Amino acid sequence: MANFSHSIESNYQHMKKLTLISFIILLMTLVSCNKNEPCNSDNPLLCSYNTPFEVPPFDKILNKHFKPAFEAAIKRHNDEIAAIVNNTEAPTFENTVAALDLSGILLDNISSVFYNLNSANTNDSLQQIAQEVSPMLSAHEDEILFNAKLFSRLKTVYDKRSSLKLTPEQDRVLTETYKDFISGGADLDSVNKEKLGKLNSELSVLTIKFGQNLLAETNAFKLTVENKNDLEGLPQSLIDAAAEQAEKDGKQGKWVFTLNNPSVMPFLQYSSRRDLREKMFRAYMMRGNNGNDKDNKALINQIVSLRLQRAKLLGYTDHASLVLDRNMAKNPQNVYNLLNQLWEPALKRAKAEMADLQTFIDKEGKSFKLEAWDWRYYAEKVRKEKYDLDEEQLKPYFKLENVREGIFQVANKLYGLQFAEIKDISKYHPDVVAYEVKNTDGSHLAVLYLDFFPRESKRGGAWMTNYREQYKKDGQNISPVISLVCNFTKPTADKPSLLTLDEVETFFHEFGHALHGMLSICTYKSVSGTSVPRDFVELPSQIMENWAVDPEVLALYAKHYKTGEIIPASLVEKMEKSQYFNQGFATIEYLAASYLDMAFHTRQDTSAFDVVTFEKSALDKINLMPQIISRYRSTYFNHIFAGGYSAGYYSYVWAEILDADAFDAFKQKGIFDPSMAKAFRENILEKGGSEDPMVLYKRFRGAEPQITPLLKRRGLL
């Protein structure tokens, strides 16, 4: 199973038409202006996009365009809301709910471009603009949600919904829009609305600042190696990449390692220098906790407190209860029940793995006890001893371009999709590659941007996002524009990008999110594509990981980058035999982060607290062993303090129950069985959030999911 760090902030399923705070941080839909509307502005963000497939004209957009564009778009959105409110006709689904769903198109345009650039290709100017416009947008959202006349019209429609003969999708849009207003404070009195508005405004700035601090901290540390002997154990590809980084930094003849995953993780996995492993590890785990101007502890204090105040204002005991009320889990206890069910068997397995690693250390004649910075290094040694498998043996078969073509072939065999590169199209960075995605009959389906490599202007992790969601307007289908943003191993002067197995699975994972966005067939954009509950959105992504390592699929794309030789059956067999290896570690570090997330967001005391002490206490309660740290420590837990996963990091394993159960059905009939692919496409991928997720899942599977396939997959039975 791939490292959960890739999905951070992928998939933006909670974007509702009116919840601007979450969709600002997460998804941002892009829809073009009215094609027939003349443009009298020299601001490209305020004009129709005269580009192939109406993608954003990145080459014409300058930083100075954003703030005036936001101001103009907010004014237009206010006019659209006023038209709904002042409609003299009785409230109906069409003139109130559907009109709300289609309002704010221009603001969506601008927000999608700005916040996606701020994540994937940021600079100081964009970061400053983000801090200025976020409270402005928060206030705009509140103005809409607090509009008593608008809410009155919506409530009138909601109260008579049973007599309206709505389609399931219309009923879902109406219900979710009404819940958006309620959870946004629409029925609070004026005093509490003002309080809520202030809380939202403060949070909008604090969460952005958290992410900016983390990016700065990640970029700030670099390990410079001057002596070639200090490179002992490192694979040549990593050494070459470090030499190129040094050249870039003006340190010719040296080697520079960074805290980006393609550098730090293999360093921890292969470096024979224990002291340097410790130095890299400590730098990685101390991000945001260095007592400088980028320290995130005070921000965490404020964010947790303000979220709790907001939850209590809305009638909930804590932030987790507020969030989970809209998810499949429904309440914190159900989340804890799931985590507890997995924790003990995973901890037992992790302790057995630790004993194996310590035995190996002792056999080497070393006198030290295993520490957290030793785990990956000795796990790799034990894997090689037990299974004769070194991850470096796999990388030559995972050339990035081959993996990409393999993913395209899987999408073609399952869903008939075709991919054609678009050369003449606007892009936001030279690294980006664009594709037109077509249906089996050759008709246009979507535009797909792929952005693979780390850079200092890009935040860490990997995610799927949209520049335009699929929806229908006046009976016409509006096609989506999807983007996958990753931080994979870069090519060097003499080698192409050769991915690790984890990066391969990450690519498949994010592409699963892309399929969810591209194959959507919904009428209303507030429920289209990945606009589903947080703990359901990971089903399409995580099920795709299963195809990544299936022998039938490996034969399609896992070809040696030099010889073209298909990965040998003997190597595939070793992969299969080692599939449960180190699963205790992987499960424990992920679950620990999930517990930590829940601890912060089930907190019911708004007073100040020491973040480091709180974190330690939360992890001590579950008896986390010191040799494994939480996958994300508090001060760099971007998912929950700057992304959309607060009280939701558990969702990966919740969705893994669904994906393990669903793929089990594929395995029974064949992983490319047409009937299974058709059922999954029609009942899951095309439906978005247009119906209750469990209804959709049971329609596909014929029953509720079982946890047994997940336990088997992780070797925990």
XYZ file of C-alpha atoms in Angstrom:
717
model
C 0.000 0.000 0.000
C 1.325 3.424 -0.917
C 2.479 5.926 1.635
C -0.518 7.990 2.688
C 1.539 11.167 2.436
C 0.736 11.328 -1.249
C -2.890 12.088 -0.753
C -2.857 14.789 1.339
C -4.897 17.203 0.046
C -6.101 15.361 -2.949
C -9.583 15.361 -4.126
C -11.433 18.205 -2.649
C -14.607 16.268 -2.339
C -16.156 18.554 0.236
C -16.404 21.521 -2.103
C -19.972 22.720 -1.972
C -21.129 25.701 -3.939
C -21.281 27.978 -0.946
C -18.577 26.623 1.332
C -15.862 28.894 -0.028
C -13.484 28.386 2.924
C -12.988 24.678 2.245
C -13.019 24.941 -1.533
C -10.564 27.821 -1.397
C -8.070 25.586 0.453
C -9.012 22.531 -1.519
C -10.670 22.292 -4.895
C -11.661 25.572 -6.682
C -13.838 24.857 -9.681
C -13.059 26.609 -12.936
C -15.824 27.463 -15.378
C -15.432 29.849 -18.272
C -17.271 33.154 -18.516
C -20.235 33.412 -20.843
C -18.774 32.891 -24.290
C -21.044 35.515 -25.808
C -20.173 38.195 -23.269
C -17.850 40.861 -24.633
C -14.759 41.501 -22.545
C -13.788 45.100 -21.947
C -11.060 44.306 -19.431
C -7.325 43.936 -19.870
C -7.426 41.456 -16.968
C -7.418 37.930 -18.495
C -9.142 36.540 -15.392
C -12.207 38.653 -16.163
C -12.560 37.459 -19.759
C -13.651 34.311 -21.521
C -10.747 31.917 -21.956
C -9.943 31.924 -25.651
C -7.737 28.851 -25.348
C -7.926 25.194 -26.416
C -10.669 23.556 -24.334
C -11.059 26.883 -22.486
C -8.265 26.139 -20.025
C -6.824 29.068 -18.043
C -4.491 31.331 -20.082
C -1.605 30.871 -17.649
C 0.838 32.668 -19.938
C -1.217 35.883 -19.744
C -2.087 35.851 -16.030
C 0.107 38.026 -13.803
C 0.085 38.259 -10.027
C -1.232 41.834 -10.217
C -4.411 40.569 -11.878
C -5.653 38.500 -8.946
C -6.786 40.996 -6.325
C -8.832 43.239 -8.654
C -10.262 40.114 -10.261
C -11.367 38.768 -6.874
C -13.018 42.105 -6.065
C -14.901 42.182 -9.377
C -15.964 38.533 -9.027
C -17.290 39.032 -5.501
C -19.375 41.978 -6.750
C -20.796 39.873 -9.565
C -21.564 37.011 -7.202
C -23.380 39.412 -4.873
C -25.487 40.582 -7.824
C -26.356 36.964 -8.665
C -27.379 36.267 -5.072
C -29.466 39.437 -5.030
C -31.291 38.259 -8.160
C -32.223 35.013 -6.409
C -33.313 36.783 -3.230
C -35.360 39.446 -5.053
C -37.124 36.992 -7.349
C -40.831 37.737 -6.892
C -41.823 34.194 -7.854
C -42.392 31.600 -5.129
C -39.225 29.653 -4.220
C -38.691 26.524 -6.302
C -35.838 24.105 -6.761
C -34.897 25.717 -10.078
C -35.090 29.398 -9.142
C -33.413 28.968 -5.767
C -31.354 25.778 -5.360
C -30.256 25.277 -8.972
C -29.638 29.017 -9.282
C -27.385 28.891 -6.220
C -25.497 25.966 -7.716
C -24.739 27.978 -10.848
C -23.946 31.275 -9.120
C -20.417 32.534 -8.568
C -18.927 31.151 -11.777
C -16.492 34.010 -12.221
C -15.342 33.747 -8.612
C -14.834 30.024 -9.090
C -12.706 30.763 -12.178
C -10.375 33.058 -10.329
C -10.197 31.032 -7.130
C -9.299 27.846 -8.970
C -6.398 29.440 -10.810
C -5.089 31.363 -7.813
C -5.181 28.667 -5.157
C -3.893 25.946 -7.437
C -0.957 28.147 -8.427
C -0.362 29.012 -4.787
C 0.027 25.270 -4.102
C 1.925 24.163 -7.203
C 3.985 27.181 -8.279
C 3.948 29.788 -5.539
C 6.094 32.828 -4.808
C 6.249 35.557 -2.181
C 3.755 37.733 -4.038
C 1.148 34.966 -4.323
C 1.581 34.091 -0.663
C 1.005 37.710 0.345
C -2.084 37.926 -1.862
C -3.398 34.714 -0.273
C -3.228 36.271 3.168
C -5.064 39.345 1.901
C -7.862 37.727 -0.097
C -8.621 34.759 2.162
C -10.375 36.826 4.870
C -12.105 38.769 2.086
C -13.485 35.529 0.636
C -14.363 34.244 4.094
C -16.433 37.368 4.711
C -18.109 36.927 1.323
C -19.055 33.362 2.154
C -20.481 34.425 5.483
C -22.473 37.195 3.851
C -24.179 34.586 1.674
C -24.713 32.029 4.425
C -26.019 34.686 6.816
C -28.466 36.102 4.249
C -31.810 35.629 6.013
C -33.952 36.139 2.895
C -31.875 33.666 0.895
C -32.038 31.081 3.667
C -35.792 31.615 3.944
C -36.233 30.767 0.262
C -33.995 27.727 0.610
C -35.826 26.525 3.722
C -39.182 26.897 1.974
C -38.018 24.516 -0.749
C -36.372 22.166 1.761
C -39.491 21.922 3.955
C -41.657 20.766 1.055
C -39.052 18.535 -0.623
C -41.076 15.350 -0.150
C -43.805 16.710 -2.429
C -41.525 18.062 -5.161
C -40.861 14.821 -7.060
C -37.150 15.553 -7.209
C -34.621 13.237 -8.804
C -32.198 11.563 -6.361
C -29.504 14.021 -7.455
C -31.764 17.044 -6.962
C -32.794 15.784 -3.542
C -29.128 15.361 -2.602
C -28.223 18.868 -3.839
C -31.119 20.397 -1.912
C -30.324 18.493 1.283
C -26.593 19.187 1.175
C -27.104 22.877 0.338
C -29.484 23.226 3.265
C -26.940 21.528 5.544
C -24.253 23.897 4.231
C -26.322 26.827 5.403
C -27.094 25.286 8.787
C -23.462 24.347 9.453
C -22.494 27.792 8.180
C -24.564 29.508 10.860
C -27.628 30.545 8.851
C -30.000 30.053 11.792
C -27.826 31.815 14.390
C -28.865 35.172 15.816
C -27.096 38.318 14.642
C -24.671 38.425 17.577
C -23.496 34.849 17.033
C -23.332 35.330 13.278
C -20.893 38.149 13.875
C -18.834 35.917 16.182
C -18.816 33.117 13.634
C -17.758 35.493 10.873
C -14.756 36.622 12.904
C -13.756 33.019 13.648
C -13.967 32.077 9.971
C -11.927 35.102 8.939
C -9.151 34.359 11.430
C -9.036 30.675 10.479
C -8.793 31.487 6.782
C -5.525 33.343 7.408
C -4.048 30.999 10.010
C -4.408 27.850 7.904
C -2.728 29.508 4.935
C 0.103 30.734 7.150
C 0.631 27.191 8.483
C 1.188 25.843 4.964
C 3.473 28.714 4.032
C 5.600 28.117 7.131
C 5.892 24.415 6.333
C 7.009 25.076 2.766
C 9.634 27.524 4.034
C 10.873 25.065 6.671
C 11.096 22.247 4.118
C 13.120 24.437 1.763
C 15.345 25.852 4.510
C 17.255 22.679 5.440
C 19.818 21.118 3.144
C 22.451 18.543 4.052
C 25.687 19.226 2.178
C 28.103 16.301 1.885
C 31.680 17.141 0.925
C 33.434 13.798 1.403
C 32.583 11.056 -1.098
C 33.047 8.419 1.617
C 30.023 9.881 3.415
C 27.844 8.685 0.516
C 28.369 5.036 1.429
C 25.307 2.883 0.839
C 23.401 5.421 -1.229
C 22.166 4.365 -4.683
C 23.869 6.046 -7.609
C 20.636 7.665 -8.767
C 20.315 9.489 -5.434
C 23.972 10.519 -5.514
C 23.539 11.910 -9.040
C 20.437 13.848 -7.993
C 22.317 15.271 -4.994
C 25.193 16.318 -7.247
C 22.777 18.122 -9.563
C 21.185 19.863 -6.577
C 24.626 20.949 -5.415
C 25.398 22.286 -8.900
C 22.138 24.216 -8.827
C 23.040 25.647 -5.401
C 26.496 26.715 -6.548
C 28.302 23.962 -4.624
C 30.125 22.188 -7.425
C 31.874 18.973 -6.468
C 29.609 18.419 -3.459
C 26.293 16.675 -2.838
C 23.160 18.326 -1.442
C 20.237 16.401 0.045
C 16.885 18.054 0.805
C 13.767 17.326 2.843
C 11.700 16.631 -0.262
C 10.535 13.017 -0.187
C 12.539 11.821 -3.236
C 15.686 12.907 -1.373
C 15.105 12.394 2.347
C 13.314 9.020 2.230
C 15.891 7.087 0.168
C 18.637 8.743 2.213
C 17.099 7.312 5.395
C 16.631 3.994 3.646
C 20.173 3.524 2.312
C 22.741 5.773 4.006
C 25.312 3.786 5.994
C 26.198 6.903 7.969
C 24.010 6.623 11.067
C 24.932 10.108 12.253
C 23.821 11.643 8.948
C 20.610 9.622 8.969
C 19.882 11.044 12.409
C 20.642 14.567 11.216
C 18.290 14.242 8.235
C 15.595 12.572 10.294
C 15.662 15.198 13.031
C 15.531 18.008 10.486
C 12.515 16.334 8.864
C 10.627 15.728 12.114
C 11.395 19.172 13.544
C 9.900 21.185 10.680
C 7.704 23.913 12.110
C 9.087 23.279 15.600
C 12.346 25.199 15.626
C 11.410 28.243 17.666
C 11.914 30.612 14.735
C 9.518 32.859 12.791
C 8.256 29.764 10.892
C 7.342 27.845 14.046
C 3.809 26.437 13.774
C 3.040 25.684 17.427
C 1.316 29.006 18.147
C -0.698 28.646 14.939
C -1.841 25.155 15.969
C -2.956 26.546 19.310
C -5.012 29.208 17.611
C -6.448 26.952 14.900
C -7.548 24.253 17.355
C -9.083 26.804 19.702
C -10.927 28.723 16.980
C -12.254 25.517 15.411
C -13.577 24.425 18.791
C -15.197 27.817 19.406
C -16.854 27.603 15.997
C -18.137 24.085 16.663
C -19.615 25.085 20.020
C -21.245 28.138 18.469
C -22.951 25.783 15.999
C -24.141 23.451 18.749
C -21.485 20.723 18.635
C -19.309 19.514 21.490
C -16.123 19.616 19.408
C -14.784 20.204 15.919
C -14.666 16.491 15.090
C -18.388 16.128 15.780
C -19.109 19.055 13.456
C -17.002 17.592 10.632
C -18.043 13.955 11.007
C -21.738 14.762 11.022
C -21.407 15.138 7.231
C -19.173 12.079 6.708
C -19.926 8.376 6.518
C -18.443 7.924 10.001
C -21.082 10.270 11.532
C -19.374 10.715 14.924
C -15.968 10.474 16.667
C -16.791 7.222 18.444
C -17.220 5.388 15.140
C -13.807 6.651 14.044
C -12.187 5.505 17.281
C -13.921 2.127 16.968
C -12.291 1.611 13.584
C -8.844 2.812 14.673
C -8.955 0.656 17.813
C -9.937 -2.390 15.781
C -6.721 -2.067 13.787
C -4.327 -0.699 16.396
C -3.635 -3.747 18.561
C -2.937 -6.238 15.737
C -0.849 -3.615 13.938
C 1.124 -2.779 17.089
C 1.761 -6.464 17.697
C 3.094 -6.865 14.182
C 5.227 -3.706 14.445
C 6.851 -4.979 17.635
C 7.707 -8.246 15.905
C 9.225 -6.257 13.034
C 11.224 -4.190 15.512
C 12.612 -7.366 17.063
C 13.752 -8.539 13.612
C 15.522 -5.233 12.993
C 17.233 -5.309 16.394
C 18.367 -8.878 15.757
C 19.952 -7.750 12.502
C 21.731 -4.873 14.285
C 23.032 -7.289 16.921
C 24.233 -9.730 14.242
C 26.268 -6.915 12.719
C 28.015 -6.583 16.065
C 26.597 -3.118 16.725
C 25.947 -2.086 20.320
C 23.132 0.435 19.857
C 19.379 0.035 20.202
C 17.142 0.683 17.219
C 16.022 4.317 16.891
C 13.462 5.932 14.614
C 16.164 7.064 12.147
C 17.353 3.465 11.864
C 14.051 1.851 10.963
C 13.975 2.360 7.175
C 17.665 1.529 6.840
C 17.476 -1.789 8.656
C 14.081 -2.651 7.229
C 15.699 -2.509 3.797
C 18.493 -4.816 4.977
C 16.042 -7.305 6.495
C 13.897 -7.235 3.349
C 16.939 -8.109 1.272
C 17.915 -10.909 3.659
C 14.405 -12.413 3.926
C 13.175 -11.966 0.369
C 16.323 -11.207 -1.632
C 14.552 -8.011 -2.672
C 16.103 -4.559 -2.810
C 13.876 -1.690 -3.943
C 16.724 -0.529 -6.157
C 16.168 -3.717 -8.175
C 12.667 -2.504 -9.015
C 13.352 1.103 -10.029
C 14.852 0.327 -13.474
C 11.476 -1.179 -14.379
C 9.549 1.882 -13.232
C 10.546 4.550 -15.710
C 8.068 7.391 -15.231
C 6.970 7.482 -18.848
C 6.362 3.714 -18.842
C 4.351 3.921 -15.625
C 2.272 6.725 -17.129
C 1.568 4.651 -20.248
C 0.709 1.687 -18.033
C -1.841 3.779 -16.157
C -3.308 4.962 -19.450
C -3.567 1.339 -20.611
C -5.359 0.327 -17.422
C -7.830 3.191 -17.922
C -8.320 2.091 -21.510
C -8.875 -1.580 -20.664
C -11.299 -0.725 -17.854
C -13.158 2.273 -19.257
C -12.114 2.641 -22.891
C -10.339 5.971 -22.336
C -7.819 7.342 -24.835
C -5.055 9.876 -24.110
C -3.444 12.265 -26.593
C -0.778 14.784 -25.565
C -1.647 18.422 -26.275
C 1.437 20.381 -27.270
C -0.085 23.785 -27.986
C -1.825 24.566 -24.712
C -1.255 27.039 -21.914
C 0.648 25.654 -18.896
C 1.629 27.171 -15.563
C 5.139 25.652 -15.514
C 7.478 24.099 -18.112
C 7.427 20.750 -16.251
C 3.692 20.340 -16.871
C 2.411 17.991 -19.594
C -1.200 18.139 -20.840
C -3.440 15.480 -22.385
C -6.804 15.400 -24.033
C -8.783 12.471 -22.657
C -11.323 10.908 -25.016
C -14.102 8.370 -24.667
C -14.152 5.075 -26.547
C -16.016 6.728 -29.424
C -13.398 9.466 -29.711
C -15.528 12.184 -28.144
C -13.885 14.679 -25.796
C -14.037 13.789 -22.100
C -11.534 15.972 -20.222
C -8.193 17.761 -20.142
C -5.575 16.250 -17.839
C -2.509 18.149 -16.580
C 0.394 16.148 -15.115
C 3.012 17.937 -12.955
C 5.523 15.427 -11.582
C 8.678 16.873 -10.018
C 9.612 18.739 -6.801
C 10.565 22.402 -6.829
C 10.866 25.041 -4.163
C 7.671 26.731 -5.390
C 5.584 23.572 -4.856
C 4.331 22.210 -1.570
C 5.115 18.597 -0.700
C 2.993 15.522 -1.280
C 0.808 14.652 -4.227
C -2.742 15.619 -5.019
C -5.476 15.788 -7.614
C -7.253 19.065 -8.205
C -9.612 20.635 -10.735
C -9.476 23.741 -12.855
C -13.030 22.953 -13.945
C -15.499 20.407 -12.624
C -17.925 18.486 -14.800
C -21.545 19.645 -14.709
C -24.406 20.448 -17.082
C -25.695 23.859 -18.049
C -28.725 24.416 -20.260
C -28.560 20.736 -21.190
C -24.935 20.993 -22.333
C -22.210 18.961 -20.650
C -19.323 21.061 -19.326
C -16.200 18.918 -19.452
C -13.682 18.844 -16.578
C -10.096 20.089 -16.477
C -8.128 17.923 -14.048
C -4.604 18.274 -12.677
C -2.351 15.783 -10.887
C 0.488 17.392 -8.923
C 3.239 15.149 -7.532
C 6.768 15.251 -6.122
C 8.441 12.283 -7.816
C 12.097 11.413 -8.326
C 13.525 13.744 -10.972
C 15.533 12.565 -13.993
C 19.270 13.185 -13.922
C 21.706 14.003 -16.691
C 22.180 10.346 -17.629
C 19.046 8.644 -16.276
C 15.316 9.136 -16.763
C 12.981 9.489 -13.805
C 12.965 6.041 -12.192
C 10.205 5.746 -9.603
C 10.185 3.872 -6.338
C 7.388 1.375 -5.792
C 5.778 3.839 -3.400
C 5.826 6.535 -6.087
C 4.269 4.115 -8.584
C 1.430 3.405 -6.181
C 1.076 7.128 -5.498
C 0.691 7.800 -9.229
C -1.998 5.126 -9.536
C -3.690 6.500 -6.412
C -3.896 10.072 -7.655
C -5.000 8.867 -11.068
C -7.918 7.140 -9.351
C -8.984 10.560 -8.084
C -8.581 11.874 -11.630
C -10.895 9.156 -12.964
C -13.470 10.171 -10.353
C -13.308 13.728 -11.683
C -13.105 12.902 -15.399
C -15.840 10.242 -15.561
C -18.392 12.233 -13.582
C -21.835 12.527 -15.192
C -23.729 14.883 -12.905
C -26.026 17.799 -13.567
C -25.059 19.939 -10.563
C -21.450 20.856 -9.914
C -21.837 20.959 -6.132
C -22.107 17.132 -6.185
C -20.059 16.255 -9.254
C -16.780 14.369 -9.413
C -14.908 14.272 -6.137
C -17.494 16.389 -4.270
C -18.323 13.518 -1.919
C -17.836 12.902 1.819
C -14.177 12.867 2.860
C -14.242 9.222 3.946
C -15.707 8.107 0.600
C -13.482 10.070 -1.783
C -10.500 7.783 -1.230
C -12.337 4.732 -2.607
C -11.692 5.508 -6.313
C -8.074 6.430 -5.582
C -7.143 3.559 -3.293
C -8.762 0.879 -5.414
C -6.506 1.964 -8.305
C -3.426 1.082 -6.246
C -4.437 -2.575 -6.557
C -3.846 -2.512 -10.312
C -0.382 -0.985 -9.848
C 1.260 -4.170 -8.584
C -0.945 -6.831 -10.087
C 1.247 -9.180 -12.206
C -1.085 -8.804 -15.186
C -0.650 -5.029 -15.099
C 3.079 -5.084 -14.353
C 3.505 -7.000 -17.600
C 1.989 -4.009 -19.421
C 4.301 -1.283 -18.175
C 7.148 -2.542 -15.951
C 9.871 -2.606 -18.593
C 13.581 -2.044 -18.032
C 14.439 1.495 -19.060
C 17.548 0.351 -20.958
C 16.639 -3.012 -22.481
C 12.852 -2.884 -22.652
C 12.765 -6.258 -20.883
C 9.511 -6.906 -19.001
C 10.015 -7.279 -15.261
C 11.072 -10.901 -14.612
C 8.560 -13.280 -13.051
C 11.110 -14.041 -10.331
C 11.151 -10.377 -9.263
C 7.341 -10.175 -9.306
C 7.254 -13.302 -7.144
C 9.596 -11.651 -4.638
C 7.302 -8.603 -4.565
C 4.304 -10.818 -3.853
C 6.096 -12.738 -1.109
C 7.178 -9.520 0.580
C 3.767 -7.797 0.343
C 3.201 -8.022 4.106
C 6.725 -6.922 4.957
C 6.912 -3.838 7.209
C 3.107 -3.495 7.201
C 3.126 -3.151 10.981
C 5.322 -0.054 10.662
C 3.262 1.409 7.800
C -0.029 0.829 9.606
C 1.181 2.116 12.970
C 2.668 5.381 11.682
C -0.528 6.096 9.744
C -2.890 5.187 12.604
C -0.823 7.284 15.016
C -1.390 10.341 12.821
C -5.102 9.541 12.701
C -5.282 9.322 16.499
C -3.359 12.597 16.769
C -5.777 14.315 14.412
C -8.742 13.092 16.462
C -7.080 14.128 19.734
C -6.717 17.713 18.544
C -10.244 17.893 17.217
C -12.102 16.163 20.033
C -10.493 18.633 22.439
C -13.199 20.516 24.364
C -11.086 23.124 26.138
C -10.372 26.407 24.338
C -7.543 27.448 26.666
C -3.934 27.615 25.476
C -1.902 24.407 25.611
C 1.611 23.189 24.932
C 1.498 21.481 21.527
C 4.522 19.211 22.071
C 3.220 18.027 25.447
C -0.249 17.481 24.001
C 1.136 15.450 21.126
C 3.212 13.279 23.442
C 0.253 12.668 25.738
C -2.016 11.705 22.836
C 0.503 9.217 21.455
C 1.416 7.842 24.878
C -2.254 6.929 25.360
C -2.043 4.483 22.464
C 1.387 3.209 23.552
C 3.149 4.294 20.387
C 6.605 2.796 20.455
C 9.439 5.390 20.330
C 11.061 3.655 17.362
C 8.124 4.803 15.184
C 6.948 8.391 15.034
C 3.563 9.537 13.814
C 3.579 9.856 10.027
C 2.900 13.538 10.545
C 3.941 15.284 13.699
C 1.763 18.211 14.692
C 3.898 21.053 13.375
C 4.017 19.670 9.817
C 0.605 18.004 9.719
C -0.451 19.909 6.615
C -3.449 17.657 5.999
C -5.278 18.791 9.107
C -3.979 22.317 9.701
C -3.708 23.629 6.132
C -5.625 21.101 4.049
C -9.098 19.668 4.219
C -8.511 16.655 6.438
C -9.155 18.046 9.945
C -10.902 15.261 11.878
C -10.661 13.352 8.616
C -7.230 11.779 8.336
C -8.829 8.470 9.365
C -10.644 8.523 6.027
C -7.867 6.694 4.173
C -8.307 3.552 6.216
C -12.103 3.950 6.299
C -12.084 4.044 2.501
C -9.546 1.195 2.427
C -12.212 -1.078 3.865
C -14.339 -0.148 0.849
C -11.538 -0.485 -1.691
C -10.276 -3.837 -0.372
C -13.819 -5.193 -0.433
C -14.473 -3.742 -3.906
C -11.250 -5.052 -5.452
C -12.023 -8.443 -3.972
C -15.064 -8.433 -6.256
C -12.855 -7.579 -9.256
C -10.437 -10.381 -8.380
C -13.252 -12.906 -8.331
C -14.236 -12.109 -11.929
C -10.951 -10.786 -13.339
C -9.303 -7.420 -12.814
C -10.383 -6.221 -16.280
C -13.793 -7.868 -16.282
C -16.055 -5.598 -18.415
C -19.130 -6.107 -16.255
C -17.289 -5.166 -13.065
C -15.679 -2.121 -14.695
C -19.061 -1.024 -16.018
C -20.672 -1.449 -12.588
C -17.922 0.505 -10.829
C -17.998 3.271 -13.410
C -21.786 3.654 -13.442
C -22.402 3.320 -9.704
C -19.321 5.027 -8.253
C -17.233 7.072 -10.685
C -20.043 8.666 -12.681
C -22.235 9.453 -9.689
C -20.006 11.801 -7.702
C -21.892 12.833 -4.577
C -25.309 12.728 -6.227
C -26.563 10.079 -3.767
C -25.652 8.783 -0.324
C -22.268 7.008 -0.627
C -23.360 3.808 1.099
C -26.354 3.588 -1.248
C -23.975 3.897 -4.191
C -21.556 1.349 -2.776
C -24.236 -1.245 -2.038
C -25.661 -0.740 -5.524
C -22.222 -1.608 -6.918
C -21.327 -4.416 -4.526
C -24.738 -5.768 -3.591
C -23.949 -5.575 0.136
C -22.181 -3.448 2.740
C -18.378 -3.752 2.806
C -16.615 -6.250 5.029
C -13.369 -5.527 6.912
C -11.851 -8.992 6.350
C -10.278 -8.193 2.935
C -8.500 -5.198 4.500
C -7.115 -7.239 7.393
C -5.893 -9.877 4.934
C -4.264 -7.282 2.706
C -2.296 -5.791 5.588
C -1.385 -9.189 6.989
C -3.128 -8.441 10.283
C -5.262 -11.576 10.562
